[in-house]
Coordinates of C-alpha atoms in Angstrom, one line a residue:
Chain A
M1 CA -38.0 13.2 -36.2
K2 CA -38.1 11.2 -39.0
S3 CA -34.8 8.5 -39.7
R4 CA -34.2 10.8 -42.9
E5 CA -34.0 13.6 -41.8
G6 CA -31.6 12.0 -39.2
E7 CA -29.9 10.8 -41.4
Q8 CA -29.0 14.1 -43.2
I9 CA -28.4 15.6 -40.3
D10 CA -25.4 12.6 -39.9
E11 CA -24.7 13.3 -43.2
L12 CA -24.1 17.0 -42.8
F13 CA -21.8 17.0 -40.1
R14 CA -20.1 13.6 -40.9
E15 CA -19.0 15.5 -44.3
G16 CA -18.6 18.6 -42.2
L17 CA -16.4 18.3 -40.1
D18 CA -14.5 16.1 -43.0
Q19 CA -13.8 18.4 -45.3
G20 CA -12.7 20.9 -42.6
K21 CA -8.5 21.2 -42.8
D22 CA -6.5 20.0 -39.4
P23 CA -6.6 22.7 -37.1
T24 CA -2.5 24.0 -37.9
D25 CA -2.6 27.0 -35.3
F26 CA -0.5 24.4 -33.0
R27 CA -0.4 25.7 -29.5
E28 CA 3.1 25.7 -28.0
R29 CA 1.5 25.7 -24.3
D30 CA -0.3 22.0 -24.9
W31 CA 3.3 20.7 -25.6
T32 CA 4.9 22.3 -23.1
A33 CA 2.9 20.8 -20.4
L34 CA 2.7 17.1 -22.0
E35 CA 6.7 17.6 -21.2
Q36 CA 6.2 17.9 -18.2
R37 CA 4.4 15.2 -17.5
L38 CA 7.0 13.4 -19.2
D39 CA 9.8 14.3 -17.6
R40 CA 7.5 13.3 -14.0
Y41 CA 6.2 10.0 -15.4
A42 CA 10.4 9.5 -16.0
R43 CA 11.0 10.0 -13.4
K44 CA 8.3 8.1 -11.0
K45 CA 9.5 5.0 -13.1
R46 CA 13.0 5.3 -12.5
A47 CA 12.5 4.7 -8.3
I48 CA 10.2 2.5 -9.1
V49 CA 13.1 0.7 -10.5
W50 CA 15.1 0.9 -7.7
L51 CA 12.0 -0.7 -5.3
R52 CA 12.7 -4.4 -6.3
P53 CA 16.0 -4.4 -5.5
L54 CA 15.3 -2.8 -2.5
S55 CA 12.2 -5.9 -1.6
G56 CA 14.5 -7.8 -2.8
V57 CA 17.0 -6.8 0.0
A58 CA 15.3 -6.8 2.8
A59 CA 13.7 -9.3 2.1
I60 CA 16.6 -11.7 1.9
L61 CA 17.0 -9.5 5.3
L62 CA 14.3 -10.4 6.9
L63 CA 15.2 -14.7 6.0
A64 CA 18.5 -13.8 7.4
L65 CA 17.1 -13.1 10.7
G66 CA 13.5 -14.7 10.9
I67 CA 16.4 -18.0 10.0
W68 CA 19.2 -16.6 13.0
A69 CA 16.2 -16.2 16.3
L70 CA 14.7 -19.4 14.9
W71 CA 17.6 -22.0 14.9
P72 CA 17.9 -23.6 17.6
A73 CA 20.1 -22.0 20.2
Q74 CA 22.6 -24.0 22.2
P75 CA 21.6 -24.2 26.3
E76 CA 22.3 -21.4 28.1
P77 CA 24.6 -22.5 31.0
S78 CA 22.7 -23.6 33.9
N79 CA 22.3 -21.4 38.0
Q80 CA 22.9 -25.5 37.7
Q81 CA 26.0 -26.2 36.2
V82 CA 27.6 -22.6 37.3
A83 CA 27.0 -23.8 40.9
T84 CA 28.8 -27.5 40.1
E85 CA 32.0 -25.8 39.4
Q86 CA 31.7 -23.7 43.1
Q87 CA 29.9 -26.9 44.7
P88 CA 32.3 -29.4 46.0
I89 CA 33.6 -27.6 48.6
P90 CA 31.1 -26.8 51.8
A91 CA 30.0 -29.1 52.8
P92 CA 33.7 -31.8 53.3
R93 CA 35.3 -28.7 54.4
Q94 CA 32.0 -27.6 57.4
Q95 CA 32.4 -31.3 58.6
S96 CA 36.0 -31.6 58.6
E97 CA 37.3 -28.5 59.1
D98 CA 34.6 -28.1 62.2
Q99 CA 36.7 -29.3 65.5
S100 CA 39.4 -27.1 64.8
A101 CA 38.0 -24.1 63.4
L102 CA 36.7 -24.8 67.1
E103 CA 40.1 -23.1 69.0
E104 CA 41.4 -21.5 66.0
I105 CA 38.5 -18.9 65.5
P106 CA 37.7 -16.4 67.5
A107 CA 34.1 -16.4 67.7
G108 CA 34.3 -12.2 67.0
S109 CA 35.0 -13.2 63.6
S110 CA 31.3 -15.4 62.9
E111 CA 31.0 -12.8 59.6
K112 CA 28.6 -12.8 57.7
P113 CA 27.7 -16.6 57.6
T114 CA 25.3 -16.5 54.4
V115 CA 27.5 -14.6 52.4
A116 CA 30.4 -17.2 53.3
A117 CA 27.3 -19.9 52.4
E118 CA 27.5 -18.0 49.6
T119 CA 30.8 -17.2 48.1
E120 CA 32.4 -20.1 50.2
A121 CA 34.0 -21.6 46.9
Q122 CA 35.5 -18.0 46.6
E123 CA 36.9 -17.0 50.0
P124 CA 37.4 -20.4 51.6
K125 CA 38.8 -18.6 54.8
K126 CA 35.0 -17.7 55.7
Q127 CA 34.0 -20.9 56.1
P128 CA 35.3 -22.1 59.5
T129 CA 33.2 -18.7 60.8
E130 CA 29.5 -20.4 61.0
Q131 CA 31.2 -23.2 63.8
P132 CA 32.1 -20.2 66.5
N133 CA 28.3 -19.2 66.2
R134 CA 27.2 -23.3 66.3
D135 CA 29.6 -22.7 70.5
Q136 CA 28.2 -20.5 71.4
L137 CA 25.0 -21.2 70.7
A138 CA 26.1 -24.9 73.0
A139 CA 27.7 -23.2 75.5
A140 CA 24.7 -21.2 75.8
G141 CA 22.6 -24.4 76.5
E142 CA 19.9 -24.1 73.7
Q143 CA 19.2 -27.7 71.9
T144 CA 19.6 -25.7 68.3
T145 CA 23.5 -25.7 69.6
A146 CA 23.8 -29.7 69.7
T147 CA 21.2 -30.6 67.0
N148 CA 22.3 -27.2 64.4
P149 CA 25.4 -28.7 63.2
D150 CA 24.4 -32.0 63.2
R151 CA 21.1 -30.6 60.9
L152 CA 22.9 -28.9 58.8
Q153 CA 25.3 -31.6 57.7
K154 CA 22.0 -33.2 57.3
D155 CA 20.7 -31.1 55.3
V156 CA 23.5 -31.2 53.3
S157 CA 23.5 -34.8 52.9
G158 CA 20.3 -34.5 52.1
F159 CA 20.9 -31.9 49.1
K160 CA 23.2 -34.2 47.8
E161 CA 21.0 -37.4 48.2
S162 CA 18.0 -35.9 46.8
G163 CA 20.2 -34.6 44.1
P164 CA 23.2 -33.1 43.2
A165 CA 25.4 -31.3 46.3
E166 CA 24.9 -28.5 43.6
S167 CA 21.8 -27.7 44.8
I168 CA 22.8 -26.2 47.6
A169 CA 25.5 -23.7 45.7
E170 CA 22.7 -23.2 43.4
N171 CA 20.3 -21.6 45.7
A172 CA 23.4 -19.6 47.7
V173 CA 24.0 -18.8 43.9
A174 CA 20.5 -17.7 42.8
M175 CA 19.7 -16.2 45.6
P176 CA 18.5 -12.5 45.2
T177 CA 20.4 -10.1 46.4
D178 CA 17.3 -8.5 48.4
S179 CA 17.6 -11.7 50.5
I180 CA 21.6 -10.9 50.9
K181 CA 20.7 -7.3 52.4
P182 CA 18.6 -7.6 55.5
T183 CA 21.2 -10.4 56.4
D184 CA 23.8 -7.9 56.2
G185 CA 22.0 -5.8 58.1
E186 CA 21.6 -8.3 60.4
L187 CA 24.6 -10.0 61.1
T188 CA 26.2 -6.2 61.6
P189 CA 25.0 -6.9 65.9
A190 CA 26.9 -10.1 65.4
Q191 CA 30.3 -8.6 65.3
K192 CA 30.4 -9.1 69.0
P193 CA 30.9 -12.2 70.3
N194 CA 28.7 -11.8 73.8
D195 CA 25.7 -10.3 72.1
Q196 CA 23.1 -13.2 72.0
Q197 CA 21.2 -12.5 69.6
S198 CA 23.3 -11.3 67.5
V199 CA 24.8 -14.8 67.1
Q200 CA 21.3 -16.1 67.0
Q201 CA 20.9 -14.0 64.1
A202 CA 24.0 -15.2 62.2
E203 CA 22.8 -18.3 62.6
E204 CA 20.1 -17.7 60.4
P205 CA 22.3 -19.6 56.9
T206 CA 20.7 -22.5 58.6
V207 CA 17.5 -21.0 58.2
I208 CA 18.0 -19.3 54.9
L209 CA 18.7 -22.4 53.1
N210 CA 15.2 -23.8 52.5
P211 CA 13.6 -20.6 51.9
L212 CA 15.9 -19.6 49.5
V213 CA 14.6 -22.7 47.8
A214 CA 11.4 -21.5 47.0
E215 CA 12.7 -17.9 46.5
A216 CA 14.9 -18.6 43.5
D217 CA 12.8 -20.8 41.6
D218 CA 9.8 -18.0 42.0
N219 CA 11.5 -15.7 40.4
I220 CA 12.8 -18.1 37.5
V221 CA 9.4 -19.3 37.3
S222 CA 7.2 -15.9 36.9
E223 CA 7.8 -13.9 33.9
P224 CA 4.6 -11.8 33.6
K225 CA 5.3 -9.1 31.3
D226 CA 6.0 -12.1 28.4
W227 CA 2.2 -12.8 27.3
L228 CA 1.2 -9.6 27.4
I229 CA -1.8 -8.7 25.0
A230 CA -2.0 -5.4 23.9
L231 CA -4.5 -3.6 21.7
S232 CA -4.4 -1.5 18.7
V233 CA -5.5 0.9 16.2
L234 CA -4.1 1.9 13.1
V235 CA -4.1 3.8 10.5
A236 CA -1.9 3.8 7.4
P237 CA -1.9 6.2 3.7
A238 CA -0.7 3.3 1.4
Y239 CA 0.6 3.4 -2.2
N240 CA -0.3 0.5 -4.2
G241 CA 0.5 -0.9 -7.6
V242 CA 1.0 -3.1 -9.9
D243 CA 4.7 -4.4 -11.6
N244 CA 6.1 -3.2 -9.4
L245 CA 4.3 0.0 -7.6
N246 CA 3.9 0.9 -11.5
N247 CA 0.7 3.4 -12.1
G248 CA -0.1 2.9 -8.2
K249 CA -2.4 4.9 -5.9
T250 CA -2.1 6.4 -2.7
G251 CA -5.1 4.4 -0.5
T252 CA -5.7 4.3 3.3
D253 CA -5.9 1.5 5.4
V254 CA -7.4 1.4 8.5
G255 CA -8.2 -1.2 11.6
L256 CA -8.4 -3.3 14.6
M257 CA -5.0 -5.1 15.8
V258 CA -3.9 -7.5 19.1
T259 CA -0.8 -8.2 19.5
L260 CA 0.4 -11.0 22.0
G261 CA 4.4 -11.0 23.1
L262 CA 5.7 -14.9 23.5
S263 CA 9.0 -14.0 24.9
K264 CA 10.8 -10.9 25.9
R265 CA 11.5 -10.5 22.2
W266 CA 9.3 -12.1 20.1
S267 CA 5.4 -11.4 19.7
F268 CA 2.6 -12.5 17.4
S269 CA -0.2 -9.9 16.1
T270 CA -2.8 -10.3 14.1
G271 CA -6.0 -8.1 13.5
A272 CA -8.5 -6.6 10.4
L273 CA -7.6 -3.2 8.3
Y274 CA -9.7 -2.6 6.1
A275 CA -8.4 -0.9 3.3
K276 CA -9.0 0.9 -0.1
K277 CA -6.3 -0.2 -3.0
L278 CA -6.6 2.4 -5.7
Y279 CA -4.4 1.5 -8.7
E280 CA -4.2 1.9 -12.8
T281 CA -2.2 -0.9 -14.9
G282 CA -0.6 0.5 -17.4
F283 CA -1.4 -1.0 -20.8
S284 CA -1.2 -4.3 -20.7
N285 CA -2.0 -7.9 -23.1
D286 CA -3.2 -9.7 -20.3
Y287 CA -6.7 -8.2 -20.9
S288 CA -6.6 -9.3 -24.4
N289 CA -9.4 -10.3 -26.2
G290 CA -8.3 -11.0 -29.0
N291 CA -8.1 -9.5 -32.7
N292 CA -9.3 -5.6 -33.2
G293 CA -7.5 -5.0 -36.0
Y294 CA -4.3 -4.6 -34.5
G295 CA -2.9 -7.5 -34.2
S296 CA -2.4 -8.6 -30.8
Q297 CA -2.2 -5.3 -29.4
D298 CA -5.4 -4.5 -27.5
I299 CA -4.6 -2.3 -25.6
Q300 CA -6.3 -1.4 -22.5
T301 CA -6.4 0.5 -18.7
V302 CA -7.6 -1.1 -15.7
H303 CA -8.8 1.4 -13.2
A304 CA -9.4 -0.1 -9.7
D305 CA -11.1 1.0 -7.0
C306 CA -10.9 -1.8 -4.3
R307 CA -12.4 -2.4 -0.4
V308 CA -10.4 -5.0 1.2
L309 CA -10.6 -6.8 4.6
D310 CA -7.1 -7.4 5.3
I311 CA -6.6 -10.3 7.9
P312 CA -2.8 -10.5 9.0
L313 CA -0.7 -12.9 10.8
N314 CA 2.3 -11.7 11.7
I315 CA 5.3 -12.4 14.0
N316 CA 7.4 -9.9 15.2
Y317 CA 10.9 -10.1 16.0
A318 CA 12.1 -6.9 18.9
I319 CA 15.8 -6.4 17.8
I320 CA 16.4 -3.4 20.0
D321 CA 14.6 -2.8 23.0
K322 CA 15.8 0.0 25.0
G323 CA 14.4 2.1 27.4
Q324 CA 11.1 3.1 26.1
T325 CA 12.0 2.2 22.7
T326 CA 11.6 -1.3 20.9
I327 CA 12.5 -1.8 17.6
S328 CA 11.3 -5.1 15.5
L329 CA 11.1 -6.8 12.2
G330 CA 8.3 -9.2 11.4
T331 CA 6.8 -10.9 8.9
G332 CA 3.6 -12.7 7.3
I333 CA 0.8 -13.7 5.3
S334 CA -2.9 -11.6 5.0
S335 CA -5.8 -13.0 3.8
Y336 CA -8.1 -10.5 1.5
I337 CA -11.4 -10.5 1.5
M338 CA -12.5 -8.1 -1.2
L339 CA -15.5 -6.7 -0.2
K340 CA -16.0 -4.5 -3.0
E341 CA -14.4 -4.4 -6.4
D342 CA -15.2 -0.8 -9.0
Y343 CA -13.5 -2.0 -12.5
R344 CA -13.3 0.0 -15.1
F345 CA -11.4 -1.4 -18.8
D346 CA -10.7 0.6 -21.4
S347 CA -8.9 -0.7 -24.5
S348 CA -8.0 1.1 -28.2
G349 CA -10.3 -1.9 -29.5
G350 CA -12.5 -4.3 -30.6
Y351 CA -15.4 -1.5 -28.7
G352 CA -17.9 -4.3 -28.3
E353 CA -16.0 -7.1 -27.4
N354 CA -14.4 -5.0 -23.6
P355 CA -16.0 -5.2 -20.5
A356 CA -16.2 -1.5 -19.1
D357 CA -17.8 -1.1 -16.3
V358 CA -16.9 -4.2 -13.8
H359 CA -18.6 -4.3 -10.6
L360 CA -18.2 -6.7 -8.1
V361 CA -19.7 -7.5 -4.0
N362 CA -17.9 -9.7 -1.9
E363 CA -17.3 -12.1 -4.7
N364 CA -13.1 -12.8 -4.2
Q365 CA -10.9 -14.0 -1.3
H366 CA -7.7 -15.0 -1.6
W367 CA -6.2 -17.3 2.0
L368 CA -3.4 -16.6 2.7
S369 CA -1.9 -15.4 -0.7
V370 CA -0.2 -11.5 0.9
L371 CA 3.8 -12.0 1.7
N372 CA 3.8 -9.2 5.1
L373 CA 7.3 -7.4 5.8
H374 CA 7.1 -5.2 8.3
A375 CA 9.0 -2.6 10.3
S376 CA 8.7 -1.3 13.5
Y377 CA 9.7 1.0 15.7
Q378 CA 7.5 1.4 19.4
Q379 CA 7.8 4.2 22.1
R380 CA 6.1 4.0 24.9
L381 CA 4.2 7.2 26.2
S382 CA 3.3 4.8 29.9
S383 CA 3.5 1.2 31.0
K384 CA 0.2 0.9 28.8
M385 CA 0.2 3.4 26.1
S386 CA 2.8 3.3 23.2
L387 CA 2.6 4.3 19.5
S388 CA 4.2 3.0 17.4
L389 CA 5.6 3.7 13.4
Q390 CA 5.9 1.1 10.9
P391 CA 6.8 1.2 7.1
Y392 CA 5.2 -2.7 5.3
L393 CA 5.3 -4.1 2.5
K394 CA 3.0 -6.2 0.9
I395 CA 3.5 -8.1 -1.4
P396 CA 1.0 -10.3 -2.6
V397 CA 1.7 -14.5 -4.0
K398 CA -1.2 -15.2 -6.1
D399 CA -3.4 -13.4 -8.5
I400 CA -5.4 -10.6 -6.2
G401 CA -9.2 -9.7 -7.3
Y402 CA -11.1 -10.0 -10.4
A403 CA -8.9 -8.3 -12.5
R404 CA -5.6 -10.4 -11.3
V405 CA -3.0 -8.6 -10.6
R406 CA -1.0 -8.8 -8.3
L407 CA -1.4 -5.6 -6.2
Q408 CA 1.4 -4.3 -4.0
S409 CA 0.6 -1.9 -1.5
L410 CA 4.4 0.0 0.2
G411 CA 2.7 1.9 3.5
M412 CA 3.4 3.6 6.7
A413 CA 1.1 2.8 9.2
L414 CA 1.2 5.0 12.6
S415 CA -0.6 3.3 15.7
A416 CA -1.4 3.6 19.1
S417 CA -1.5 0.7 21.4
W418 CA -3.1 -0.1 24.6
T419 CA -1.4 -3.3 26.9
L420 CA -3.7 -5.1 28.9
Chain B
M1 CA 4.6 13.1 -43.3
E2 CA 6.4 9.8 -45.3
E3 CA 6.1 7.0 -43.8
K4 CA 9.9 7.1 -43.7
E5 CA 10.0 9.5 -41.5
L6 CA 7.1 8.4 -39.8
K7 CA 9.0 5.0 -38.4
Q8 CA 11.8 7.0 -37.5
L9 CA 10.1 9.1 -35.4
I10 CA 8.1 6.1 -33.8
E11 CA 11.9 4.1 -33.2
G12 CA 13.1 6.8 -31.6
C13 CA 9.9 7.5 -29.6
K14 CA 9.9 4.0 -28.4
K15 CA 13.4 5.1 -26.8
Q16 CA 11.4 7.2 -25.0
D17 CA 13.9 9.9 -27.0
R18 CA 12.1 14.0 -26.6
Q19 CA 13.2 15.2 -30.2
S20 CA 11.6 12.9 -31.6
Q21 CA 8.0 13.0 -29.6
E22 CA 7.8 16.5 -30.1
I23 CA 8.6 16.1 -33.8
L24 CA 5.5 13.2 -33.6
Y25 CA 3.6 15.2 -31.0
R26 CA 3.6 18.3 -33.9
R27 CA 3.1 16.5 -36.9
L28 CA 0.0 15.1 -35.6
Y29 CA -1.1 17.3 -33.3
G30 CA -3.2 18.6 -36.1
Y31 CA -5.5 15.8 -36.8
A32 CA -5.5 14.9 -33.4
M33 CA -6.9 18.1 -32.2
K34 CA -9.5 17.8 -35.2
I35 CA -10.8 14.6 -33.2
C36 CA -10.9 15.5 -30.0
L37 CA -12.5 19.6 -30.5
R38 CA -15.6 16.7 -31.9
Y39 CA -15.5 15.3 -28.5
A40 CA -14.8 18.6 -26.4
N41 CA -16.8 21.5 -25.1
N42 CA -13.7 24.0 -26.4
Q43 CA -10.7 24.6 -27.2
S44 CA -9.8 24.4 -23.2
E45 CA -11.0 20.4 -23.2
A46 CA -9.7 19.3 -26.4
S47 CA -6.0 19.9 -25.5
E48 CA -6.4 18.4 -22.1
V49 CA -7.5 15.2 -23.5
L50 CA -5.4 15.9 -26.6
N51 CA -2.4 15.4 -24.6
E52 CA -3.9 12.8 -21.9
G53 CA -3.8 10.6 -25.9
F54 CA -0.8 11.5 -26.7
F55 CA 0.5 10.2 -23.2
K56 CA -1.0 6.9 -23.2
A57 CA 0.3 6.4 -27.0
F58 CA 3.8 7.1 -25.7
T59 CA 4.1 5.4 -23.1
N60 CA 2.6 3.1 -24.5
I61 CA 4.1 3.3 -28.3
E62 CA 6.2 0.0 -27.7
K63 CA 3.3 -1.8 -28.4
Y64 CA 2.5 -0.1 -31.4
D65 CA 2.5 -2.8 -34.3
H66 CA 4.0 -1.0 -37.7
Q67 CA 2.0 -3.3 -40.0
W68 CA -1.5 -1.4 -39.3
P69 CA -1.4 3.0 -39.9
F70 CA -0.4 4.6 -36.7
K71 CA -2.9 7.1 -37.0
S72 CA -5.4 5.0 -36.6
W73 CA -4.3 3.4 -33.8
L74 CA -3.4 7.2 -32.5
S75 CA -7.0 8.1 -33.4
K76 CA -8.5 4.7 -31.2
I77 CA -6.4 6.5 -28.2
I78 CA -7.6 9.7 -28.6
Y79 CA -11.3 8.2 -28.8
H80 CA -10.9 6.6 -25.8
A81 CA -9.0 9.1 -23.7
S82 CA -11.9 11.3 -24.4
I83 CA -14.9 9.2 -23.7
D84 CA -12.9 8.6 -20.4
Y85 CA -12.3 12.8 -19.9
Y86 CA -16.4 12.3 -20.6
R87 CA -17.0 10.0 -18.0
S88 CA -14.7 12.0 -15.2
N89 CA -16.7 15.1 -15.8
L90 CA -20.2 13.4 -17.0
K91 CA -22.4 16.0 -14.6
W92 CA -25.6 14.0 -14.6
T93 CA -28.1 16.5 -14.0
Q94 CA -27.4 17.9 -17.3
M95 CA -29.0 15.1 -18.8
E96 CA -32.2 15.7 -16.8
N97 CA -32.9 19.1 -17.1
L98 CA -32.5 17.6 -21.2
E99 CA -35.1 15.3 -21.2
K100 CA -37.2 18.3 -20.7
W101 CA -36.7 19.4 -24.2
N102 CA -39.8 20.0 -26.8
V103 CA -37.6 20.2 -30.0
P104 CA -40.2 21.2 -33.1
S105 CA -39.2 19.5 -36.2
H106 CA -38.0 21.7 -38.8
E107 CA -36.5 20.9 -42.7
A108 CA -33.0 21.1 -42.7
T109 CA -32.4 23.3 -45.9
I110 CA -29.2 25.2 -45.8
E111 CA -27.1 23.5 -43.0
H112 CA -24.7 23.3 -46.6
Q113 CA -23.9 26.8 -46.6
L114 CA -22.4 26.4 -42.9
R115 CA -19.0 25.3 -43.2
Y116 CA -16.4 23.5 -40.8
D117 CA -16.5 26.1 -38.3
E118 CA -19.3 26.4 -38.0
L119 CA -20.4 23.1 -37.7
L120 CA -18.0 22.3 -35.0
A121 CA -19.4 25.5 -33.2
I122 CA -22.3 23.9 -32.6
I123 CA -22.5 20.8 -32.2
Q124 CA -20.2 21.4 -28.9
R125 CA -22.9 23.3 -27.9
L126 CA -24.9 19.8 -27.9
P127 CA -24.7 18.9 -23.8
P128 CA -21.8 16.5 -23.3
T129 CA -24.1 13.4 -22.8
Y130 CA -25.4 13.8 -26.0
R131 CA -22.0 14.6 -27.9
I132 CA -20.5 11.8 -27.3
V133 CA -23.6 9.6 -29.0
F134 CA -23.2 11.5 -32.3
N135 CA -20.1 11.3 -32.3
L136 CA -19.6 7.8 -31.6
Y137 CA -22.3 7.2 -34.1
A138 CA -23.0 9.2 -35.9
I139 CA -19.7 10.4 -37.2
D140 CA -16.7 7.0 -36.1
G141 CA -19.9 4.8 -36.9
Y142 CA -20.7 2.9 -34.1
S143 CA -23.5 0.7 -33.4
H144 CA -25.6 1.6 -30.0
E145 CA -24.7 -1.6 -28.5
E146 CA -21.0 -0.5 -29.5
I147 CA -21.1 2.7 -27.2
G148 CA -23.5 1.5 -25.1
E149 CA -20.6 -0.5 -23.3
M150 CA -18.3 2.2 -24.4
I151 CA -19.6 5.1 -22.1
G152 CA -21.5 2.7 -19.2
I153 CA -25.4 3.3 -20.9
N154 CA -27.8 0.5 -22.6
A155 CA -28.5 0.7 -26.0
S156 CA -32.0 2.4 -25.6
T157 CA -30.3 5.2 -24.1
S158 CA -28.1 5.4 -26.7
R159 CA -30.5 5.0 -29.2
S160 CA -32.8 7.6 -27.1
N161 CA -30.0 10.3 -26.8
L162 CA -29.0 10.3 -30.3
H163 CA -32.5 10.9 -30.9
K164 CA -32.2 14.4 -28.7
A165 CA -28.7 14.9 -30.3
R166 CA -29.8 15.2 -33.7
Q167 CA -33.2 17.6 -32.6
K168 CA -31.1 19.8 -30.7
L169 CA -29.0 20.3 -33.8
Q170 CA -31.4 20.6 -35.9
Q171 CA -33.1 23.8 -34.0
M172 CA -29.4 25.0 -33.8
L173 CA -29.2 25.3 -37.2
T174 CA -32.5 26.8 -38.2
V175 CA -30.7 29.2 -35.8
A176 CA -28.2 29.1 -37.3
H177 CA -30.0 29.2 -40.8
S178 CA -32.3 32.4 -39.6
I179 CA -29.0 34.5 -38.4
V180 CA -27.6 33.5 -42.1
V181 CA -30.6 34.3 -44.2
L182 CA -30.9 37.2 -42.1
F183 CA -27.7 38.4 -43.3
I184 CA -28.0 37.4 -47.0
L185 CA -31.3 39.4 -47.3
K186 CA -29.4 42.6 -45.3
G187 CA -26.2 41.9 -47.4
K188 CA -28.9 41.8 -50.3
A189 CA -30.2 45.8 -49.0
F190 CA -27.0 46.8 -48.2
L191 CA -26.0 45.8 -52.2
R192 CA -29.6 47.1 -53.5
K193 CA -28.4 50.5 -52.0
T194 CA -25.4 51.4 -52.8
G195 CA -26.1 50.2 -56.1
E196 CA -29.0 52.8 -56.7
H197 CA -26.4 55.0 -55.3

């Protein structure tokens, strides 16, 4: 078609469509639809207004909790300190009351020697009960009878020399009930004074003392549960938006997490989350490209569709650990690796000046740029498996992506964990 | 609408006053709908685009500067709403089919006999890819480079689409012309018969 003909057609439509009057057939339903949309927008905006103070309160609570939890704790009174108060009684009494007790107390009253060693401070009257046993052994002509009192004293003095005398009491105090029970059981026949075997069993305290040390220490040192490692598969619908989640859209996060138990309450978690982040900013002057005939009001919206690799480094603290349920709070920081970014910039002015569409692949990385706040409700299904629900909030401390926005995310993660 | 009244309505809209929004909407409905109808396939689509444009205008009205005409500000928002609608609903397959068109050249003769409604009906029959380029270039005065950036095509594609849009319009005008001529001839014949009687 010749250009002149084309121009004629252009002119025909330009003039023909311009001369027509404005359509007057106002449709009431159009306004009703717009009114409803404006109402929804107003409600949403009011709800979002609350997010800012709520986020602030949550952050303050987490901060306070973190300070409280990380504050250097007062050293807890150890078993040794407890034992110190109990210790002065045993050794001296054993020596001083040794002979008199031989005559005054019948052999038949030699009950629970180990318990006596354990609770001398509370039940001093039982203290001499060890001695009659030794005497009976001596009468039986056994070598041990002669040496045992000395050995006991030697052992005791040995403890005193090697360290604080509390060690004995410590061992006794720290002795697990498992160690006591069999002794109790064995002592039952020892109530018969003439029974040689029961006497020998009743003499157990001198033999038990040392092994108890090892048993008690083993229990203290080994805490296998504290260093458990758990793998989690996580899926989370998330609401992403800019400016207090304004004009946000729903995306999805999926990923794998590894959690390392640092202690009974503390744990560290990291992993990789593939996040689909959709959002739309409102009109903003941030992307203004200058005067377009409307002063500074270069109106634009940014529609974004981003794929992000989120690498979190989180620390968690279990505030409640009861039965099969654990409730914890956590915080941390994330790195965003922008895998793919699609933006559409719309403006009401300067058509040729603004970028319309931007597509980027692996262009932006934001290391340690996003603050994580989360809570977690975990329910153990078995010794290995557990499910947890984790509401979270991600607040960038730097501008994110090509659009340079503070992209916030509010989500609810559902995860299944397997303890290795 | 008087300038003073418009200003009051805009101030009301800035306070998100629903009554002011409704009055402004009603007053500018026809003006905005006229733009939307040119870009849309039909009345229903035009209403959708119009509401999108007004929604953006009402929720961002605090950015309007009074030293510039409000109608122009609104019209630019409407253009963009139209383009957004086009982009989100575009079926590129339509374009492939249209590439096969072979339209004979005709002289435009009786176009001026056609009225606004007929022209609007013709332009709405254009495929969206052609209609938007024709609207932006021929009626709203944008260059091919600008159009290319606005709708995500290059300038040469915009030129090509404009050329094909004109061909299609020419064809439709010719058909319309034939129908009009037929009606005129029929009318003349009827009048002649009536006169004879």
